Amino acid sequence: MKFQSYTLNNFKNIPQINKLSPGQIEAIEVVGNVLPFKTNNYVVNELIDWDNLDTDPIFKLTFPQKGMLSQEHYDLMKIVLDQTNYTDTIKNVANIIRNELNPHPAGQIEHNIPVLNGEILSGMQHKYRETLLFFPSQGQTCHAYCTFCFRWPQFVGMDQLKFAGKESSHLKDYVLRNKQITDILFTGGDPMIMKAKVFASYIEPLLEAKPENLQTIRIGTKALGYWPYKFVTDHDANEYLNLFERVVLSGINLSIMAHFSHPKELETSVVKTAIKRLRSVGVQIRTQSPVLKHINDTPEIWAEMWRKQVNLNCIPYYMFIPRDTGAQDYFAVTLENAWQIFRGAYQKVSGVCRTVRGPSMSCTPGKVQVLGVSEIKGEKVFVLRMLQGRNPDWVARPFFAEYNKDAIWMDELKPAFGEQKFFFEDELELIFDEHVTDDEIENFE
Ligand SMILES: *Cc1c(COP(=O)(O)O)cnc(C)c1O
Ligand code: SF4
């Protein structure tokens, strides 16, 4: 199958275009000039049900919808598009609106950039002791864009992420030097947008150097959801499988962190084939997704998704809470609702699906799981805990926040029982005040 992408420039060539109402086309043009828009022929022909667009989850997952901008922003962009063709004018207005959409949630990347021999290693993030995030420069786009994605500023060219030229040797050197790292997590964009040869250029040095601390290579990707042909009919599909097999045979666990947001993404014959092929060379597949209004905000959908995943030999891993950026009003569910959806789904499945953890917010101190709403001595509270923490000692300690029925993110929560701070806050400030030097990294080893 040949890959064909559709964006704002060519979406009118989609064969099903006459199924869209004038209002839907207008919404794509108006919203698509502010937020990124990209889909492809697999999503269009095999995932979307064009006869039920009003409720179709994959349509909403990849095509801009009117409700993704506020009325005010929508009207402003529409007036501009009605009145001018000047791309500079359109861009300027788009950027004004973008800046009002909280383009830098959590604002934490600058706190986690590793340093080697005095050199800042851009393209990497080292937030949790065991796991190094790696952003290969050629993996900064995706086979289609999710309309909720917190990385949208990067896709519309607002964030110019910088990547080091010698990044593959930096990766290897940093892992060799920092023995506490057991996992490298390739992320993006979508690293599986890369050709096998390019991906191999990052993997080969690791296989040669074989850092004894390196136990798992993870790849965060939505290729199984948006372009499963990657592992089936693409010209380098077999080259990819061979490379993966070599990683596994070398004794390193290879895990694909597959992003699936709806059971529909697990139903085509090509995704099933892709999963089988990956599993046949020993690749593990773990699954994750945010919980999203209009897409997957019922327990039934999640229970069905986890069951289908397990039946296809995948391991449910995380349910995330979407970050407070971009089209958040369209997608956000409250923390309480997210927990109810998780709990409802978890109750419907057997233990084999209960490897999943969530709902979880990736915020500054760590990954915070909403364990639920409870009442302690007459006070209604959120019970929380960290699944991952900037300080490993914070992990798996229950803590409490005042109940807030409208809260959608951690920054809206206050400590319960009249306390001034959450237990980790003083230490977090200390971590941020420290200037991490190369010497300190030496001391880590
Ligand atoms: C989630 C995440 C990881 C991986 O955490 P695990 O709990 O090991 O899955 C690593 N780095 C960052 C920044 C993350 O958000
Ligand atoms: S595939 Fe991943 S990185 Fe790409 S748009 Fe979707 S969520 Fe964002």
JSON list of C-alpha atoms in Angstrom, two decimals, residues 280-424:
[
{"chain": "A", "resi": 280, "resn": "SER", "atom": "CA", "xyz": [6.89, -13.15, 15.77]},
{"chain": "A", "resi": 281, "resn": "VAL", "atom": "CA", "xyz": [10.34, -11.55, 16.11]},
{"chain": "A", "resi": 282, "resn": "GLY", "atom": "CA", "xyz": [9.99, -11.16, 19.86]},
{"chain": "A", "resi": 283, "resn": "VAL", "atom": "CA", "xyz": [8.89, -7.52, 20.08]},
{"chain": "A", "resi": 284, "resn": "GLN", "atom": "CA", "xyz": [6.66, -6.76, 23.06]},
{"chain": "A", "resi": 285, "resn": "ILE", "atom": "CA", "xyz": [3.77, -4.40, 22.45]},
{"chain": "A", "resi": 286, "resn": "ARG", "atom": "CA", "xyz": [2.38, -2.27, 25.28]},
{"chain": "A", "resi": 287, "resn": "THR", "atom": "CA", "xyz": [-0.53, 0.06, 24.68]},
{"chain": "A", "resi": 288, "resn": "GLN", "atom": "CA", "xyz": [-1.42, 3.53, 25.88]},
{"chain": "A", "resi": 289, "resn": "SER", "atom": "CA", "xyz": [-3.77, 6.42, 25.13]},
{"chain": "A", "resi": 290, "resn": "PRO", "atom": "CA", "xyz": [-5.23, 9.50, 26.69]},
{"chain": "A", "resi": 291, "resn": "VAL", "atom": "CA", "xyz": [-8.88, 9.45, 27.74]},
{"chain": "A", "resi": 292, "resn": "LEU", "atom": "CA", "xyz": [-10.70, 11.87, 25.43]},
{"chain": "A", "resi": 293, "resn": "LYS", "atom": "CA", "xyz": [-14.19, 13.30, 25.28]},
{"chain": "A", "resi": 294, "resn": "HIS", "atom": "CA", "xyz": [-15.84, 12.51, 21.89]},
{"chain": "A", "resi": 295, "resn": "ILE", "atom": "CA", "xyz": [-13.37, 9.68, 21.27]},
{"chain": "A", "resi": 296, "resn": "ASN", "atom": "CA", "xyz": [-13.19, 7.18, 24.12]},
{"chain": "A", "resi": 297, "resn": "ASP", "atom": "CA", "xyz": [-14.95, 8.64, 27.17]},
{"chain": "A", "resi": 298, "resn": "THR", "atom": "CA", "xyz": [-16.92, 5.55, 28.25]},
{"chain": "A", "resi": 299, "resn": "PRO", "atom": "CA", "xyz": [-15.88, 2.51, 30.30]},
{"chain": "A", "resi": 300, "resn": "GLU", "atom": "CA", "xyz": [-17.30, 0.24, 27.56]},
{"chain": "A", "resi": 301, "resn": "ILE", "atom": "CA", "xyz": [-14.91, 1.57, 24.93]},
{"chain": "A", "resi": 302, "resn": "TRP", "atom": "CA", "xyz": [-11.88, 1.11, 27.18]},
{"chain": "A", "resi": 303, "resn": "ALA", "atom": "CA", "xyz": [-12.92, -2.37, 28.30]},
{"chain": "A", "resi": 304, "resn": "GLU", "atom": "CA", "xyz": [-13.40, -3.40, 24.67]},
{"chain": "A", "resi": 305, "resn": "MET", "atom": "CA", "xyz": [-10.08, -1.84, 23.70]},
{"chain": "A", "resi": 306, "resn": "TRP", "atom": "CA", "xyz": [-8.12, -3.61, 26.45]},
{"chain": "A", "resi": 307, "resn": "ARG", "atom": "CA", "xyz": [-9.76, -6.96, 25.68]},
{"chain": "A", "resi": 308, "resn": "LYS", "atom": "CA", "xyz": [-9.02, -6.65, 21.99]},
{"chain": "A", "resi": 309, "resn": "GLN", "atom": "CA", "xyz": [-5.45, -5.67, 22.74]},
{"chain": "A", "resi": 310, "resn": "VAL", "atom": "CA", "xyz": [-4.88, -8.63, 25.02]},
{"chain": "A", "resi": 311, "resn": "ASN", "atom": "CA", "xyz": [-6.49, -10.96, 22.47]},
{"chain": "A", "resi": 312, "resn": "LEU", "atom": "CA", "xyz": [-4.01, -9.64, 19.90]},
{"chain": "A", "resi": 313, "resn": "ASN", "atom": "CA", "xyz": [-1.12, -10.29, 22.28]},
{"chain": "A", "resi": 314, "resn": "CYS", "atom": "CA", "xyz": [-0.59, -6.70, 23.42]},
{"chain": "A", "resi": 315, "resn": "ILE", "atom": "CA", "xyz": [-0.23, -5.53, 27.03]},
{"chain": "A", "resi": 316, "resn": "PRO", "atom": "CA", "xyz": [-2.39, -2.60, 28.25]},
{"chain": "A", "resi": 317, "resn": "TYR", "atom": "CA", "xyz": [-0.03, -0.12, 29.92]},
{"chain": "A", "resi": 318, "resn": "TYR", "atom": "CA", "xyz": [-1.25, 3.45, 30.55]},
{"chain": "A", "resi": 319, "resn": "MET", "atom": "CA", "xyz": [-4.45, 5.51, 30.46]},
{"chain": "A", "resi": 320, "resn": "PHE", "atom": "CA", "xyz": [-3.37, 9.14, 30.33]},
{"chain": "A", "resi": 321, "resn": "ILE", "atom": "CA", "xyz": [-5.18, 12.35, 31.11]},
{"chain": "A", "resi": 322, "resn": "PRO", "atom": "CA", "xyz": [-4.70, 14.76, 28.18]},
{"chain": "A", "resi": 323, "resn": "ARG", "atom": "CA", "xyz": [-2.60, 17.85, 28.87]},
{"chain": "A", "resi": 324, "resn": "ASP", "atom": "CA", "xyz": [-4.19, 21.26, 29.23]},
{"chain": "A", "resi": 325, "resn": "THR", "atom": "CA", "xyz": [-3.25, 22.70, 25.86]},
{"chain": "A", "resi": 326, "resn": "GLY", "atom": "CA", "xyz": [-4.61, 23.19, 22.33]},
{"chain": "A", "resi": 327, "resn": "ALA", "atom": "CA", "xyz": [-8.16, 21.93, 21.85]},
{"chain": "A", "resi": 328, "resn": "GLN", "atom": "CA", "xyz": [-8.47, 21.00, 25.54]},
{"chain": "A", "resi": 329, "resn": "ASP", "atom": "CA", "xyz": [-12.07, 22.19, 25.94]},
{"chain": "A", "resi": 330, "resn": "TYR", "atom": "CA", "xyz": [-13.15, 19.81, 23.22]},
{"chain": "A", "resi": 331, "resn": "PHE", "atom": "CA", "xyz": [-11.36, 16.78, 24.64]},
{"chain": "A", "resi": 332, "resn": "ALA", "atom": "CA", "xyz": [-11.05, 17.30, 28.40]},
{"chain": "A", "resi": 333, "resn": "VAL", "atom": "CA", "xyz": [-12.80, 15.06, 30.88]},
{"chain": "A", "resi": 334, "resn": "THR", "atom": "CA", "xyz": [-12.70, 15.97, 34.56]},
{"chain": "A", "resi": 335, "resn": "LEU", "atom": "CA", "xyz": [-10.30, 14.07, 36.81]},
{"chain": "A", "resi": 336, "resn": "GLU", "atom": "CA", "xyz": [-13.27, 12.53, 38.57]},
{"chain": "A", "resi": 337, "resn": "ASN", "atom": "CA", "xyz": [-14.75, 11.40, 35.26]},
{"chain": "A", "resi": 338, "resn": "ALA", "atom": "CA", "xyz": [-11.46, 10.00, 34.06]},
{"chain": "A", "resi": 339, "resn": "TRP", "atom": "CA", "xyz": [-11.29, 7.93, 37.22]},
{"chain": "A", "resi": 340, "resn": "GLN", "atom": "CA", "xyz": [-14.92, 6.76, 36.79]},
{"chain": "A", "resi": 341, "resn": "ILE", "atom": "CA", "xyz": [-14.18, 5.71, 33.21]},
{"chain": "A", "resi": 342, "resn": "PHE", "atom": "CA", "xyz": [-11.02, 3.87, 34.30]},
{"chain": "A", "resi": 343, "resn": "ARG", "atom": "CA", "xyz": [-12.75, 2.20, 37.21]},
{"chain": "A", "resi": 344, "resn": "GLY", "atom": "CA", "xyz": [-15.80, 1.23, 35.17]},
{"chain": "A", "resi": 345, "resn": "ALA", "atom": "CA", "xyz": [-13.62, -0.32, 32.49]},
{"chain": "A", "resi": 346, "resn": "TYR", "atom": "CA", "xyz": [-11.27, -2.03, 34.96]},
{"chain": "A", "resi": 347, "resn": "GLN", "atom": "CA", "xyz": [-14.25, -3.69, 36.63]},
{"chain": "A", "resi": 348, "resn": "LYS", "atom": "CA", "xyz": [-15.41, -5.16, 33.33]},
{"chain": "A", "resi": 349, "resn": "VAL", "atom": "CA", "xyz": [-12.22, -7.02, 32.46]},
{"chain": "A", "resi": 350, "resn": "SER", "atom": "CA", "xyz": [-10.29, -9.90, 33.98]},
{"chain": "A", "resi": 351, "resn": "GLY", "atom": "CA", "xyz": [-6.84, -9.69, 35.49]},
{"chain": "A", "resi": 352, "resn": "VAL", "atom": "CA", "xyz": [-5.05, -10.19, 32.18]},
{"chain": "A", "resi": 353, "resn": "CYS", "atom": "CA", "xyz": [-6.19, -6.69, 31.11]},
{"chain": "A", "resi": 354, "resn": "ARG", "atom": "CA", "xyz": [-5.44, -5.13, 34.50]},
{"chain": "A", "resi": 355, "resn": "THR", "atom": "CA", "xyz": [-1.80, -4.55, 33.69]},
{"chain": "A", "resi": 356, "resn": "VAL", "atom": "CA", "xyz": [-3.02, -1.06, 32.75]},
{"chain": "A", "resi": 357, "resn": "ARG", "atom": "CA", "xyz": [-2.42, 1.88, 35.11]},
{"chain": "A", "resi": 358, "resn": "GLY", "atom": "CA", "xyz": [-4.15, 5.21, 35.23]},
{"chain": "A", "resi": 359, "resn": "PRO", "atom": "CA", "xyz": [-5.66, 7.60, 34.80]},
{"chain": "A", "resi": 360, "resn": "SER", "atom": "CA", "xyz": [-2.33, 9.37, 34.94]},
{"chain": "A", "resi": 361, "resn": "MET", "atom": "CA", "xyz": [-1.16, 12.96, 34.46]},
{"chain": "A", "resi": 362, "resn": "SER", "atom": "CA", "xyz": [2.40, 13.56, 33.29]},
{"chain": "A", "resi": 363, "resn": "CYS", "atom": "CA", "xyz": [3.21, 16.69, 35.27]},
{"chain": "A", "resi": 364, "resn": "THR", "atom": "CA", "xyz": [6.25, 18.43, 36.67]},
{"chain": "A", "resi": 365, "resn": "PRO", "atom": "CA", "xyz": [6.95, 16.21, 39.71]},
{"chain": "A", "resi": 366, "resn": "GLY", "atom": "CA", "xyz": [6.07, 12.98, 37.92]},
{"chain": "A", "resi": 367, "resn": "LYS", "atom": "CA", "xyz": [3.26, 10.82, 36.64]},
{"chain": "A", "resi": 368, "resn": "VAL", "atom": "CA", "xyz": [0.37, 11.33, 39.04]},
{"chain": "A", "resi": 369, "resn": "GLN", "atom": "CA", "xyz": [-2.31, 8.66, 39.12]},
{"chain": "A", "resi": 370, "resn": "VAL", "atom": "CA", "xyz": [-5.84, 9.49, 40.23]},
{"chain": "A", "resi": 371, "resn": "LEU", "atom": "CA", "xyz": [-6.61, 6.54, 42.49]},
{"chain": "A", "resi": 372, "resn": "GLY", "atom": "CA", "xyz": [-10.08, 7.87, 43.15]},
{"chain": "A", "resi": 373, "resn": "VAL", "atom": "CA", "xyz": [-12.42, 10.03, 45.15]},
{"chain": "A", "resi": 374, "resn": "SER", "atom": "CA", "xyz": [-12.86, 9.15, 48.80]},
{"chain": "A", "resi": 375, "resn": "GLU", "atom": "CA", "xyz": [-13.99, 10.65, 52.07]},
{"chain": "A", "resi": 376, "resn": "ILE", "atom": "CA", "xyz": [-11.76, 10.92, 55.10]},
{"chain": "A", "resi": 377, "resn": "LYS", "atom": "CA", "xyz": [-13.31, 12.07, 58.37]},
{"chain": "A", "resi": 378, "resn": "GLY", "atom": "CA", "xyz": [-16.02, 13.98, 56.53]},
{"chain": "A", "resi": 379, "resn": "GLU", "atom": "CA", "xyz": [-13.73, 15.62, 53.97]},
{"chain": "A", "resi": 380, "resn": "LYS", "atom": "CA", "xyz": [-14.15, 14.60, 50.34]},
{"chain": "A", "resi": 381, "resn": "VAL", "atom": "CA", "xyz": [-10.72, 14.13, 48.75]},
{"chain": "A", "resi": 382, "resn": "PHE", "atom": "CA", "xyz": [-8.89, 12.90, 45.69]},
{"chain": "A", "resi": 383, "resn": "VAL", "atom": "CA", "xyz": [-6.56, 10.04, 46.51]},
{"chain": "A", "resi": 384, "resn": "LEU", "atom": "CA", "xyz": [-3.45, 10.27, 44.33]},
{"chain": "A", "resi": 385, "resn": "ARG", "atom": "CA", "xyz": [-0.09, 8.62, 43.96]},
{"chain": "A", "resi": 386, "resn": "MET", "atom": "CA", "xyz": [2.90, 8.90, 41.69]},
{"chain": "A", "resi": 387, "resn": "LEU", "atom": "CA", "xyz": [3.58, 6.14, 39.18]},
{"chain": "A", "resi": 388, "resn": "GLN", "atom": "CA", "xyz": [6.84, 7.85, 38.24]},
{"chain": "A", "resi": 389, "resn": "GLY", "atom": "CA", "xyz": [8.67, 10.56, 40.11]},
{"chain": "A", "resi": 390, "resn": "ARG", "atom": "CA", "xyz": [11.53, 12.92, 39.54]},
{"chain": "A", "resi": 391, "resn": "ASN", "atom": "CA", "xyz": [12.68, 11.54, 42.88]},
{"chain": "A", "resi": 392, "resn": "PRO", "atom": "CA", "xyz": [12.13, 7.76, 42.91]},
{"chain": "A", "resi": 393, "resn": "ASP", "atom": "CA", "xyz": [11.35, 8.00, 46.62]},
{"chain": "A", "resi": 394, "resn": "TRP", "atom": "CA", "xyz": [8.11, 9.83, 45.80]},
{"chain": "A", "resi": 395, "resn": "VAL", "atom": "CA", "xyz": [6.73, 6.89, 43.86]},
{"chain": "A", "resi": 396, "resn": "ALA", "atom": "CA", "xyz": [3.84, 4.82, 45.26]},
{"chain": "A", "resi": 397, "resn": "ARG", "atom": "CA", "xyz": [3.11, 7.05, 48.26]},
{"chain": "A", "resi": 398, "resn": "PRO", "atom": "CA", "xyz": [-0.58, 7.86, 48.53]},
{"chain": "A", "resi": 399, "resn": "PHE", "atom": "CA", "xyz": [-1.35, 11.58, 48.96]},
{"chain": "A", "resi": 400, "resn": "PHE", "atom": "CA", "xyz": [-4.49, 13.64, 49.10]},
{"chain": "A", "resi": 401, "resn": "ALA", "atom": "CA", "xyz": [-5.97, 16.67, 47.39]},
{"chain": "A", "resi": 402, "resn": "GLU", "atom": "CA", "xyz": [-9.13, 18.59, 48.11]},
{"chain": "A", "resi": 403, "resn": "TYR", "atom": "CA", "xyz": [-12.01, 17.28, 46.04]},
{"chain": "A", "resi": 404, "resn": "ASN", "atom": "CA", "xyz": [-12.70, 19.52, 43.06]},
{"chain": "A", "resi": 405, "resn": "LYS", "atom": "CA", "xyz": [-15.42, 18.33, 40.76]},
{"chain": "A", "resi": 406, "resn": "ASP", "atom": "CA", "xyz": [-14.31, 20.52, 37.84]},
{"chain": "A", "resi": 407, "resn": "ALA", "atom": "CA", "xyz": [-10.57, 19.93, 37.97]},
{"chain": "A", "resi": 408, "resn": "ILE", "atom": "CA", "xyz": [-9.05, 18.60, 34.74]},
{"chain": "A", "resi": 409, "resn": "TRP", "atom": "CA", "xyz": [-5.36, 18.88, 35.66]},
{"chain": "A", "resi": 410, "resn": "MET", "atom": "CA", "xyz": [-2.99, 18.73, 38.61]},
{"chain": "A", "resi": 411, "resn": "ASP", "atom": "CA", "xyz": [-2.47, 22.51, 38.79]},
{"chain": "A", "resi": 412, "resn": "GLU", "atom": "CA", "xyz": [-6.10, 22.91, 39.84]},
{"chain": "A", "resi": 413, "resn": "LEU", "atom": "CA", "xyz": [-5.64, 20.66, 42.87]},
{"chain": "A", "resi": 414, "resn": "LYS", "atom": "CA", "xyz": [-4.86, 21.84, 46.39]},
{"chain": "A", "resi": 415, "resn": "PRO", "atom": "CA", "xyz": [-3.56, 19.69, 49.24]},
{"chain": "A", "resi": 416, "resn": "ALA", "atom": "CA", "xyz": [-6.34, 18.30, 51.43]},
{"chain": "A", "resi": 417, "resn": "PHE", "atom": "CA", "xyz": [-6.81, 18.81, 55.20]},
{"chain": "A", "resi": 418, "resn": "GLY", "atom": "CA", "xyz": [-5.71, 22.45, 55.07]},
{"chain": "A", "resi": 419, "resn": "GLU", "atom": "CA", "xyz": [-2.08, 21.61, 54.32]},
{"chain": "A", "resi": 420, "resn": "GLN", "atom": "CA", "xyz": [-0.07, 24.25, 52.48]},
{"chain": "A", "resi": 421, "resn": "LYS", "atom": "CA", "xyz": [1.93, 22.01, 50.18]},
{"chain": "A", "resi": 422, "resn": "PHE", "atom": "CA", "xyz": [1.99, 18.55, 48.69]},
{"chain": "A", "resi": 423, "resn": "PHE", "atom": "CA", "xyz": [4.66, 16.36, 50.27]},
{"chain": "A", "resi": 424, "resn": "PHE", "atom": "CA", "xyz": [7.04, 16.67, 47.31]}
]
